[in-house]
Coordinates of C-alpha atoms and ligand atoms in Angstrom, one line a residue:
X1 CA 59.1 149.0 144.4
X2 CA 59.6 152.1 142.4
X3 CA 62.5 153.2 144.5
X4 CA 65.8 151.2 144.5
X5 CA 66.4 149.6 147.9
X6 CA 69.7 149.9 149.6
X7 CA 71.5 146.7 150.8
X8 CA 70.9 147.3 154.5
X9 CA 67.2 147.9 153.8
X10 CA 66.9 144.7 151.9
X11 CA 68.5 142.8 154.8
X12 CA 66.0 144.2 157.3
X13 CA 63.0 143.8 154.9
X14 CA 64.1 140.2 154.5
X15 CA 64.3 139.8 158.3
X16 CA 60.8 141.2 158.6
X17 CA 59.4 138.5 156.2
X18 CA 61.4 135.8 158.1
X19 CA 59.8 136.9 161.3
X20 CA 56.3 136.8 159.8
X21 CA 56.8 133.3 158.4
X22 CA 58.7 131.8 161.4
X23 CA 57.0 129.2 163.5
X24 CA 58.5 130.3 166.8
X25 CA 57.1 133.8 167.0
X26 CA 56.8 136.6 167.7
X27 CA 55.1 137.2 164.3
X28 CA 56.5 140.7 164.1
X29 CA 59.1 142.7 166.0
X30 CA 60.8 146.0 166.5
X31 CA 62.5 147.7 163.5
X32 CA 64.8 150.1 165.3
X33 CA 67.0 151.5 162.6
X34 CA 68.3 154.9 163.6
X35 CA 66.6 158.0 162.2
X36 CA 67.0 158.5 158.4
X37 CA 68.2 154.9 157.6
X38 CA 64.9 154.1 155.9
X39 CA 62.5 152.4 158.2
X40 CA 59.6 153.6 156.0
X41 CA 61.1 152.2 152.8
X42 CA 62.1 149.0 154.5
X43 CA 58.5 148.6 155.9
X44 CA 57.0 149.3 152.5
X45 CA 59.3 146.7 150.9
X46 CA 58.2 144.1 153.5
X47 CA 54.5 144.9 152.8
X48 CA 55.0 144.5 149.0
X49 CA 56.9 141.3 149.4
X50 CA 54.4 139.8 151.9
X51 CA 51.5 140.6 149.7
X52 CA 48.9 137.8 149.2
X53 CA 47.3 136.9 145.9
X54 CA 43.8 138.4 145.3
X55 CA 42.1 135.1 145.6
X56 CA 43.5 134.5 149.1
X57 CA 40.9 134.4 151.9
X58 CA 43.2 136.1 154.4
X59 CA 43.3 139.8 154.9
X60 CA 45.6 141.7 152.6
X61 CA 45.2 145.1 154.3
X62 CA 48.1 146.7 156.2
X63 CA 47.5 149.4 158.9
X64 CA 50.1 152.0 159.9
X65 CA 49.5 154.1 163.0
X66 CA 51.4 157.4 162.9
X67 CA 51.8 160.6 164.9
X68 CA 49.5 163.3 163.7
X69 CA 52.2 165.3 162.0
X70 CA 53.4 162.4 159.9
X71 CA 50.1 161.2 158.3
X72 CA 50.4 163.1 155.0
X73 CA 54.1 162.3 154.7
X74 CA 53.4 158.6 155.0
X75 CA 50.8 158.6 152.3
X76 CA 53.1 160.6 150.0
X77 CA 56.0 158.3 150.6
X78 CA 53.9 155.1 150.2
X79 CA 52.7 156.4 146.8
X80 CA 56.1 157.6 145.8
X81 CA 58.0 154.4 146.5
X82 CA 55.6 151.7 145.4
X83 CA 54.3 150.9 141.9
X84 CA 50.7 150.5 141.0
X85 CA 49.6 146.9 141.1
X86 CA 49.4 144.8 137.9
X87 CA 46.0 143.5 136.7
X88 CA 46.4 140.4 138.9
X89 CA 46.9 142.7 141.9
X90 CA 50.2 141.1 142.7
X91 CA 52.7 143.9 142.4
X92 CA 53.2 147.1 144.4
X93 CA 50.5 148.6 146.6
X94 CA 47.0 149.2 145.5
X95 CA 44.7 151.6 147.3
X96 CA 46.5 153.6 149.9
X97 CA 44.0 155.2 152.2
X98 CA 43.9 157.9 154.8
X99 CA 41.6 156.9 157.7
X100 CA 38.5 159.0 158.1
X101 CA 35.5 158.6 160.2
X102 CA 33.1 160.1 157.6
X103 CA 31.7 156.8 156.4
X104 CA 29.5 154.4 158.4
X105 CA 31.1 151.5 160.2
X106 CA 29.9 149.0 157.6
X107 CA 31.2 151.1 154.7
X108 CA 34.5 151.4 156.6
X109 CA 34.8 147.6 156.7
X110 CA 34.4 147.5 152.9
X111 CA 36.9 150.3 152.5
X112 CA 39.5 148.4 154.6
X113 CA 38.9 145.2 152.7
X114 CA 39.6 147.0 149.4
X115 CA 42.7 148.8 150.6
X116 CA 46.3 147.6 150.7
X117 CA 47.4 150.2 153.1
X118 CA 45.4 152.3 155.6
X119 CA 47.1 155.2 157.6
X120 CA 45.6 156.3 160.9
X121 CA 46.9 158.7 163.5
X122 CA 47.3 157.9 167.2
X123 CA 44.7 160.6 168.2
X124 CA 42.2 159.2 165.6
X125 CA 42.7 155.7 167.1
X126 CA 42.2 157.0 170.6
X127 CA 39.0 158.9 169.8
X128 CA 37.6 155.8 168.2
X129 CA 38.4 153.8 171.3
X130 CA 37.7 156.3 174.1
X131 CA 34.3 155.1 175.3
X132 CA 35.5 151.7 176.5
X133 CA 34.6 151.0 180.1
X134 CA 34.8 147.7 182.0
X135 CA 32.0 147.0 184.5
X136 CA 32.9 147.3 188.2
X137 CA 32.7 143.6 188.9
X138 CA 35.6 143.1 186.4
X139 CA 38.0 145.4 188.3
X140 CA 39.9 142.6 189.9
X141 CA 39.4 140.0 187.1
X142 CA 42.4 138.5 185.4
X143 CA 43.7 139.9 182.1
X144 CA 42.4 136.8 180.4
X145 CA 38.8 137.3 181.7
X146 CA 39.0 141.0 180.9
X147 CA 40.1 140.1 177.3
X148 CA 37.2 137.6 177.0
X149 CA 34.7 140.2 178.2
X150 CA 36.2 142.8 175.8
X151 CA 36.0 140.5 172.8
X152 CA 32.4 139.4 173.6
X153 CA 30.8 142.6 174.8
X154 CA 32.9 145.6 173.9
X155 CA 34.6 145.0 170.6
X156 CA 31.4 144.4 168.6
X157 CA 30.2 147.9 169.5
X158 CA 33.5 149.6 168.5
X159 CA 34.2 151.3 165.2
X160 CA 35.3 149.1 162.3
X161 CA 39.0 149.7 162.8
X162 CA 38.8 147.6 166.0
X163 CA 36.8 144.9 164.4
X164 CA 38.7 144.4 161.1
X165 CA 41.5 141.9 161.1
X166 CA 44.5 143.4 159.3
X167 CA 47.3 141.5 157.7
X168 CA 49.8 143.6 159.6
X169 CA 49.8 146.6 162.0
X170 CA 52.8 148.9 162.1
X171 CA 53.2 151.5 164.9
X172 CA 55.4 154.2 163.6
X173 CA 57.3 156.0 166.4
X174 CA 56.1 152.9 168.3
X175 CA 57.7 154.1 171.6
X176 CA 54.6 156.2 171.9
X177 CA 52.9 153.2 173.5
X178 CA 55.7 152.6 176.1
X179 CA 53.4 153.6 179.0
X180 CA 50.9 150.8 179.5
X181 CA 48.4 153.0 181.2
X182 CA 47.8 155.4 178.4
X183 CA 44.8 155.2 176.1
X184 CA 46.9 155.2 173.0
X185 CA 48.7 152.1 174.3
X186 CA 45.5 150.3 175.2
X187 CA 43.9 151.2 171.9
X188 CA 46.9 149.9 169.9
X189 CA 47.1 146.7 171.9
X190 CA 43.4 146.0 171.0
X191 CA 43.9 146.2 167.2
X192 CA 43.4 142.9 165.4
X193 CA 46.1 141.6 163.0
X194 CA 48.2 138.6 162.1
X195 CA 51.5 140.4 162.2
X196 CA 52.5 143.2 164.6
X197 CA 55.4 145.7 164.1
X198 CA 56.9 148.5 166.1
X199 CA 59.0 151.1 164.2
X200 CA 61.1 153.3 166.4
X201 CA 64.6 154.7 166.6
X202 CA 64.4 154.7 170.4
X203 CA 62.7 151.5 171.7
X204 CA 64.0 152.2 175.2
X205 CA 63.0 155.7 175.9
X206 CA 63.7 156.0 179.7
X207 CA 64.6 152.6 180.8
X208 CA 64.6 149.0 179.6
X209 CA 61.2 148.5 181.3
X210 CA 59.8 150.6 178.4
X211 CA 60.1 147.4 176.4
X212 CA 57.3 145.7 178.2
X213 CA 54.6 147.4 176.3
X214 CA 56.2 147.1 172.9
X215 CA 57.1 143.4 173.4
X216 CA 53.6 142.7 174.6
X217 CA 52.2 144.5 171.6
X218 CA 54.2 142.3 169.1
X219 CA 53.1 139.3 171.1
X220 CA 56.5 138.1 172.2
X221 CA 55.6 134.6 173.4
X222 CA 57.3 135.1 176.9
X223 CA 56.3 138.7 177.5
X224 CA 52.7 138.3 176.3
X225 CA 52.1 136.0 179.2
X226 CA 53.5 138.4 181.8
X227 CA 51.9 141.3 183.5
X228 CA 54.0 144.6 183.7
X229 CA 54.7 143.8 187.3
X230 CA 55.8 140.3 186.4
X231 CA 58.1 141.7 183.7
X232 CA 59.6 144.2 186.1
X233 CA 60.3 141.5 188.7
X234 CA 62.0 139.3 186.2
X235 CA 64.1 142.2 185.0
X236 CA 64.9 144.1 188.2
X237 CA 64.3 141.3 190.8
X238 CA 62.3 142.1 193.9
X239 CA 62.1 145.7 195.1
X240 CA 65.4 147.4 196.1
X241 CA 67.6 144.6 194.9
X242 CA 71.3 145.4 194.1
X243 CA 72.2 146.9 190.8
X244 CA 74.3 143.9 189.8
X245 CA 71.3 141.6 190.2
X246 CA 69.4 143.4 187.4
X247 CA 68.9 140.9 184.6
X248 CA 70.1 142.9 181.6
X249 CA 70.9 139.8 179.8
X250 CA 67.4 138.5 179.9
X251 CA 66.1 141.6 178.3
X252 CA 68.9 141.5 175.8
X253 CA 67.9 138.0 174.8
X254 CA 64.3 139.1 174.3
X255 CA 65.5 141.9 172.0
X256 CA 67.8 139.6 170.1
X257 CA 64.7 137.6 169.1
X258 CA 62.6 140.6 168.4
X259 CA 64.6 143.6 167.2
X260 CA 67.0 144.7 164.4
X261 CA 68.7 148.0 164.4
X262 CA 71.2 149.7 162.0
X263 CA 73.1 152.6 163.4
X264 CA 75.2 155.4 161.8
X265 CA 78.4 153.5 162.8
X266 CA 77.4 150.3 161.1
X267 CA 79.3 149.0 158.0
X268 CA 78.4 146.7 155.3
X269 CA 80.9 145.1 152.9
X270 CA 83.6 147.2 154.5
X271 CA 81.7 150.5 153.8
X272 CA 79.9 152.7 156.3
X273 CA 76.1 152.8 155.7
X274 CA 76.2 156.5 155.7
X275 CA 78.6 159.4 156.1
X276 CA 77.6 162.3 158.2
X277 CA 80.2 164.8 159.3
X278 CA 81.1 164.6 162.9
X279 CA 78.8 166.0 165.6
X280 CA 80.2 167.2 168.9
X281 CA 78.0 167.4 172.0
X282 CA 79.3 169.4 175.0
X283 CA 78.1 170.7 178.3
X284 CA 78.4 174.4 178.8
X285 CA 78.4 174.9 182.6
X286 CA 78.2 178.2 184.4
X287 CA 77.7 179.2 188.0
X288 CA 74.7 181.2 188.8
X289 CA 75.2 185.0 189.4
X290 CA 75.0 186.2 193.0
X291 CA 71.4 187.3 192.9
X292 CA 70.3 184.1 191.1
X293 CA 72.2 182.0 193.6
X294 CA 70.7 183.8 196.6
X295 CA 67.1 183.4 195.4
X296 CA 67.6 179.9 194.1
X297 CA 69.0 178.5 197.3
X298 CA 66.3 179.9 199.6
X299 CA 63.5 178.7 197.3
X300 CA 65.3 175.3 197.1
X301 CA 65.2 175.0 200.9
X302 CA 61.6 176.0 201.2
X303 CA 60.5 173.6 198.5
X304 CA 62.5 170.8 200.0
X305 CA 60.7 171.4 203.3
X306 CA 57.4 171.2 201.4
X307 CA 58.4 167.9 199.7
X308 CA 59.5 166.4 203.0
X309 CA 56.2 167.4 204.7
X310 CA 54.2 165.8 201.8
X311 CA 52.6 162.5 202.6
X312 CA 55.1 159.8 201.9
X313 CA 52.5 157.1 202.1
X314 CA 52.3 155.3 198.8
X315 CA 48.6 154.5 199.4
X316 CA 45.7 156.0 197.4
X317 CA 47.2 159.5 198.0
X318 CA 50.6 158.4 196.9
X319 CA 50.1 159.4 193.3
X320 CA 48.9 162.9 194.3
X321 CA 52.0 163.3 196.5
X322 CA 54.2 162.1 193.7
X323 CA 52.7 164.7 191.4
X324 CA 53.0 167.4 194.0
X325 CA 56.7 166.7 194.5
X326 CA 57.3 166.4 190.8
X327 CA 55.7 169.8 190.5
X328 CA 58.1 171.3 193.0
X329 CA 61.0 169.8 191.1
X330 CA 59.7 171.3 188.0
X331 CA 59.7 174.8 189.6
X332 CA 63.4 174.3 190.3
X333 CA 64.1 173.1 186.8
X334 CA 62.5 176.2 185.3
X335 CA 64.4 178.4 187.8
X336 CA 67.7 177.2 186.3
X337 CA 66.7 179.1 183.1
X338 CA 65.7 182.2 185.1
X339 CA 65.1 182.4 188.8
X340 CA 62.4 185.0 188.3
X341 CA 60.0 182.6 186.8
X342 CA 58.8 182.3 190.4
X343 CA 55.0 182.4 190.8
X344 CA 53.2 184.0 193.8
X345 CA 52.0 180.5 194.8
X346 CA 55.6 179.4 195.3
X347 CA 56.9 182.7 196.6
X348 CA 54.3 182.7 199.5
X349 CA 56.4 180.0 201.1
X350 CA 59.3 182.5 201.6
X351 CA 59.2 184.3 204.9
X352 CA 60.1 188.0 205.4
X353 CA 63.3 186.7 207.0
X354 CA 64.1 184.8 203.8
X355 CA 63.6 188.1 201.9
X356 CA 66.0 189.9 204.1
X357 CA 68.5 187.1 203.8
X358 CA 68.3 187.2 200.0
X359 CA 68.7 191.0 199.9
X360 CA 71.7 190.9 202.3
X361 CA 73.3 188.3 200.1
X362 CA 72.7 190.3 196.9
X363 CA 74.0 193.5 198.5
X364 CA 77.1 191.9 200.1
X365 CA 80.3 193.7 199.1
X366 CA 82.7 193.9 197.4
X367 CA 81.2 193.4 193.9
X368 CA 77.5 194.1 193.4
X369 CA 75.8 192.4 190.4
X370 CA 74.9 195.0 187.7
X371 CA 71.3 193.7 187.8
X372 CA 71.0 193.6 191.6
X373 CA 68.5 196.3 191.8
X374 CA 66.3 194.7 189.1
X375 CA 66.3 191.4 191.0
X376 CA 65.4 193.2 194.3
X377 CA 62.6 195.2 192.6
X378 CA 61.1 191.9 191.2
X379 CA 61.2 190.3 194.6
X380 CA 59.5 193.3 196.2
X381 CA 56.7 192.9 193.7
X382 CA 56.3 189.3 194.6
X383 CA 56.4 190.2 198.3
X384 CA 53.5 192.7 197.8
X385 CA 51.4 190.2 195.8
X386 CA 51.7 187.7 198.7
X387 CA 50.7 190.1 201.5
X388 CA 47.3 190.0 203.1
X389 CA 45.1 192.8 201.9
X390 CA 43.6 193.5 205.4
X391 CA 46.2 192.8 208.0
X392 CA 49.3 193.4 205.8
X393 CA 50.9 190.2 207.1
X394 CA 52.5 187.5 205.0
X395 CA 51.9 183.8 205.7
X396 CA 52.1 180.7 203.6
X397 CA 48.4 180.3 204.1
X398 CA 47.7 183.3 201.9
X399 CA 45.0 182.8 199.3
X400 CA 43.8 184.9 196.3
X401 CA 40.3 186.0 195.5
X402 CA 39.2 186.1 191.9
X403 CA 39.8 189.9 192.0
X404 CA 43.5 189.1 192.6
X405 CA 43.6 190.5 196.1
X406 CA 45.4 188.3 198.8
X407 CA 43.9 187.2 202.1
X408 CA 45.4 185.4 205.0
X409 CA 43.5 182.6 206.7
X410 CA 42.5 184.7 209.7
X411 CA 41.1 187.6 207.8
X412 CA 39.4 185.4 205.3
X413 CA 37.5 183.5 208.1
X414 CA 36.5 186.9 209.6
X415 CA 35.0 188.4 206.4
X416 CA 33.2 185.1 205.6
X417 CA 31.8 185.2 209.2
X418 CA 30.6 188.8 208.8
X419 CA 29.0 188.0 205.4
X420 CA 27.2 185.1 207.0
X421 CA 25.9 187.2 209.9
X422 CA 24.5 189.7 207.4
X423 CA 22.8 186.8 205.7
X424 CA 24.9 186.9 202.5
X425 CA 26.0 183.7 200.8
X426 CA 29.2 185.0 199.2
X427 CA 31.6 187.3 201.0
X428 CA 33.0 190.3 199.0
X429 CA 36.5 191.7 198.8
X430 CA 37.2 194.4 201.3
X431 CA 39.0 196.5 198.7
X432 CA 37.1 196.2 195.5
X433 CA 33.8 194.9 196.8
X434 CA 33.7 192.1 194.2
X435 CA 32.6 188.6 195.3
X436 CA 35.6 186.6 196.5
X437 CA 34.8 183.7 194.3
X438 CA 36.8 180.5 194.5
X439 CA 40.1 181.0 196.2
X440 CA 42.8 179.2 194.3
X441 CA 46.5 179.5 193.6
X442 CA 46.0 178.7 190.0
X443 CA 43.7 181.6 189.5
X444 CA 46.4 184.0 190.9
X445 CA 49.2 182.5 188.9
X446 CA 47.1 182.7 185.7
X447 CA 46.2 186.3 186.3
X448 CA 49.7 187.2 187.3
X449 CA 51.0 186.8 183.8
X450 CA 53.4 189.7 183.4
X451 CA 56.8 188.1 183.6
X452 CA 58.8 189.0 186.7
X453 CA 62.0 188.9 184.7
X454 CA 61.0 192.1 182.9
X455 CA 62.3 195.1 184.7
X456 CA 60.4 198.4 185.2
X457 CA 61.5 199.7 181.8
X458 CA 60.3 196.5 180.1
X459 CA 63.7 195.0 179.4
X460 CA 64.5 191.4 180.1
X461 CA 66.8 190.9 183.1
X462 CA 69.5 188.5 181.8
X463 CA 70.0 185.2 183.5
X464 CA 73.2 183.1 183.5
X465 CA 71.8 180.8 180.9
X466 CA 70.2 183.5 178.7
X467 CA 73.6 185.4 178.7
X468 CA 75.3 182.1 177.8
X469 CA 73.1 181.8 174.7
X470 CA 73.9 185.3 173.6
X471 CA 77.6 184.7 174.1
X472 CA 77.6 181.4 172.2
X473 CA 75.7 182.8 169.3
X474 CA 78.0 185.9 169.1
X475 CA 81.0 183.6 169.2
X476 CA 79.8 181.2 166.5
X477 CA 78.8 184.1 164.2
X478 CA 81.8 186.2 164.7
X479 CA 82.8 187.7 161.3
X480 CA 86.5 187.1 161.9
X481 CA 86.8 183.9 164.0
X482 CA 83.4 182.3 163.4
X483 CA 81.0 181.7 160.5
X484 CA 78.8 184.9 160.0
X485 CA 76.3 182.8 158.0
X486 CA 75.9 180.1 160.7
X487 CA 72.3 179.3 161.7
X488 CA 71.4 178.2 165.2
X489 CA 68.5 176.1 166.6
X490 CA 67.6 176.9 170.2
X491 CA 65.3 174.5 172.0
X492 CA 63.6 175.1 175.4
X493 CA 61.4 172.8 177.4
X494 CA 59.4 175.5 179.1
X495 CA 57.2 178.2 177.6
X496 CA 58.6 180.7 180.1
X497 CA 62.2 180.1 178.9
X498 CA 60.9 180.5 175.3
X499 CA 59.4 183.9 176.2
X500 CA 62.5 185.0 178.0
X501 CA 64.8 184.1 175.0
X502 CA 62.4 185.7 172.5
X503 CA 62.6 189.0 174.5
X504 CA 66.3 188.6 174.8
X505 CA 66.8 188.1 171.0
X506 CA 64.5 191.1 170.3
X507 CA 66.7 193.3 172.5
X508 CA 69.7 192.0 170.6
X509 CA 68.0 193.0 167.4
X510 CA 68.5 189.5 166.1
X511 CA 66.4 188.0 163.3
X512 CA 64.8 184.9 164.6
X513 CA 61.7 182.8 164.0
X514 CA 59.8 180.7 166.5
X515 CA 57.9 177.5 166.9
X516 CA 55.5 176.8 169.7
X517 CA 52.6 174.4 170.3
X518 CA 50.1 177.3 170.1
X519 CA 50.9 178.0 166.5
X520 CA 48.7 176.6 163.7
X521 CA 50.2 174.2 161.1
X522 CA 50.3 177.0 158.5
X523 CA 52.1 179.3 161.0
X524 CA 54.6 176.5 161.8
X525 CA 55.3 175.7 158.1
X526 CA 55.8 179.4 157.5
X527 CA 58.2 179.7 160.4
X528 CA 60.3 176.7 159.2
X529 CA 60.5 178.0 155.6
X530 CA 61.6 181.4 156.8
X531 CA 64.4 179.8 158.8
X532 CA 65.4 177.7 155.8
X533 CA 65.1 180.3 153.1
X534 CA 65.9 183.7 154.5
X535 CA 69.6 184.3 154.9
X536 CA 69.0 187.0 157.5
X537 CA 66.9 184.8 159.7
X538 CA 69.6 182.9 161.7
X539 CA 67.9 181.6 164.8
X540 CA 65.1 179.2 165.2
X541 CA 63.7 179.4 168.7
X542 CA 61.5 176.4 169.4
X543 CA 59.9 174.6 172.3
X544 CA 61.3 171.1 172.3
X545 CA 57.8 169.5 172.1
X546 CA 57.3 171.1 168.6
X547 CA 60.8 171.8 167.3
X548 CA 62.5 168.8 168.9
X549 CA 60.9 166.0 166.8
X550 CA 60.1 165.2 163.2
X551 CA 61.4 168.4 161.6
X552 CA 64.4 168.6 159.3
X553 CA 66.4 171.7 160.2
X554 CA 69.6 170.6 158.6
X555 CA 70.5 174.1 157.5
X556 CA 71.5 174.8 161.1
X557 CA 74.8 173.5 162.3
X558 CA 74.5 174.6 165.9
X559 CA 72.0 173.5 168.5
X560 CA 71.6 174.8 172.0
X561 CA 69.5 172.8 174.5
X562 CA 68.4 175.5 177.1
X563 CA 66.8 173.1 179.5
X564 CA 67.9 169.7 180.5
X565 CA 66.0 166.6 179.2
X566 CA 65.0 163.6 181.3
X567 CA 66.4 161.1 178.9
X568 CA 68.9 160.5 176.1
X569 CA 66.1 159.6 173.7
X570 CA 64.6 163.1 173.8
X571 CA 68.0 164.6 173.6
X572 CA 68.8 162.3 170.6
X573 CA 65.5 163.4 168.9
X574 CA 66.6 167.0 169.3
X575 CA 70.0 166.3 168.0
X576 CA 68.5 164.6 165.0
X577 CA 67.0 167.9 163.8
X578 CA 70.4 169.0 162.6
X579 CA 72.6 165.8 162.8
X580 CA 71.0 163.6 160.2
X581 CA 71.6 162.0 156.8
X582 CA 72.3 164.7 154.3
X583 CA 74.0 167.1 156.7
X584 CA 77.2 168.2 155.0
X585 CA 78.8 170.2 157.8
X586 CA 80.1 169.3 161.2
X587 CA 77.5 170.0 163.9
X588 CA 77.9 171.4 167.4
X589 CA 75.4 170.7 170.2
X590 CA 75.6 172.5 173.5
X591 CA 73.6 171.6 176.6
X592 CA 73.4 174.5 179.1
X593 CA 73.9 173.6 182.7
X594 CA 73.5 175.9 185.7
X595 CA 76.1 174.4 188.1
X596 CA 75.0 173.6 191.6
X597 CA 71.3 173.4 190.7
X598 CA 68.9 170.6 189.8
X599 CA 70.6 170.5 186.4
X600 CA 73.3 168.4 188.0
X601 CA 70.7 166.0 189.3
X602 CA 69.1 165.9 185.8
X603 CA 72.4 165.0 184.3
X604 CA 72.8 162.1 186.9
X605 CA 69.3 160.8 186.1
X606 CA 70.0 160.9 182.4
X607 CA 73.4 159.1 182.9
X608 CA 71.8 156.3 185.0
X609 CA 69.2 155.8 182.3
X610 CA 71.9 155.7 179.5
X611 CA 73.8 153.2 181.6
X612 CA 70.9 150.8 182.0
X613 CA 69.9 151.1 178.4
X614 CA 73.5 150.7 177.3
X615 CA 73.8 147.5 179.3
X616 CA 70.9 145.9 177.5
Ligands
ZN701 ZN1 45.3 189.1 207.1
ZN702 ZN1 39.5 192.7 195.6

């Protein structure tokens, strides 16, 4: 190694080599050191130490599978930390190669043979694998028979990366494969290698059952023989068993044999591994304003009815139902950020009586909300867009033609009928005479893209949460009582919340920069460096999918999570943007909660998950 290795890294690199040479198995494991403690360096050390002499018949090539955004970084680090091999090839790492599909399969085999380290991304691996199909008659076959078929008939036709036997395969951010049904999970499981490693700071993402896929991948002798169902039964017992029957201890034993993990709190020789100034995470809860509460609670009731009407049968339609109900829940989650993210396809379920009830509530004396009129105007717009063009009635069976005009079922049948009588294949809209086209909710929602939370003069109507963000940022940057230089990272789960906050910050005349999934790599890099280098740019507004992982935004000491996360792992990833090794200031993380909404339920779900993971 070119880079000196810290004690705790030597210990885990040593453990990795012990695992590889042990007789018991698994020949590999999970390296789960917390972010920033040097999993990469530790892995490289283990590779260098485990290197075979050039005359060896066995494969010397290591494969690392990484998220797309980390490929370049891995190559740079591997070259930076390891020395070039001596003439007998024994030291350091020789050829370090970025996987590419440009060469033929046979040429690739030769490239792999000559390399010490190959780096491939999950998407590259998936696209190399994507055409695998099992014949119908194998649908009910055992895993063993499927595996046999795969090795005999499928593997020989796959690209070299699935035919080459590597010395070791390492899955960086290995929790990526936690869901056994995904193509990236299947593709990774099919890689051939003597040793198999998972690198992740969060091996249990949602629940201890996430461990099945990773333990199966590393070929843990017990888990490798189990199906996912078998694993779940051993862990949770049969369906609906009591909480205290859950076998946390069994999973803990599996982990003890397979996993090592350093945390920020660990000490070695009486000294902490690392010193990061304290980080405080707190909940900032607020009640919704009167108009928000009035709208939210009526929509909640209507969506609940829809969910209850949905087919509860877990049969073939069960998954559809699950997705449908999850979709309704997502509408509510988004509404905690601003109730006017409502789409016509949701609003059509509100009756005119509902509308009157909401308005009565909003107008109820003594104190009228300063934005009451804006909220009512927005609702009237939604009401108009969900009214039948012909009979002017509102029903939940309303549909939209491609021209954007709404039709109730009765009127629709009638104009179709008339068109048929006149011998025309496609009916036309009564108003604009354009063909009706396919009538879908999605088309209407997509066309209806002007945010309802903008009032008639184009200003964002504040929500409880968006006002909370403004208040917090003002307080933190107060010239007298706060730190006027402080920088703030604001993360949202939803695009709509992102847009709302962008509009809000613009109205405040705040200098902010943004990160979204629509931006190119160059645009993202530019945005990050503006946040880091420009003193006047003090807010980074990012969607959590892009800004919540991988990035180092240590120059911020405040983080606001606008929407709730499903699990602690994602929240921890977000926190890791500012609370990480090298941070010299205390950090403050605030989760916004709209009290009395699904946010409360989100918190409960997250706490249940934390409890189960904690027990293991
Ligand atoms: Zn009608
Ligand atoms: Zn029309």
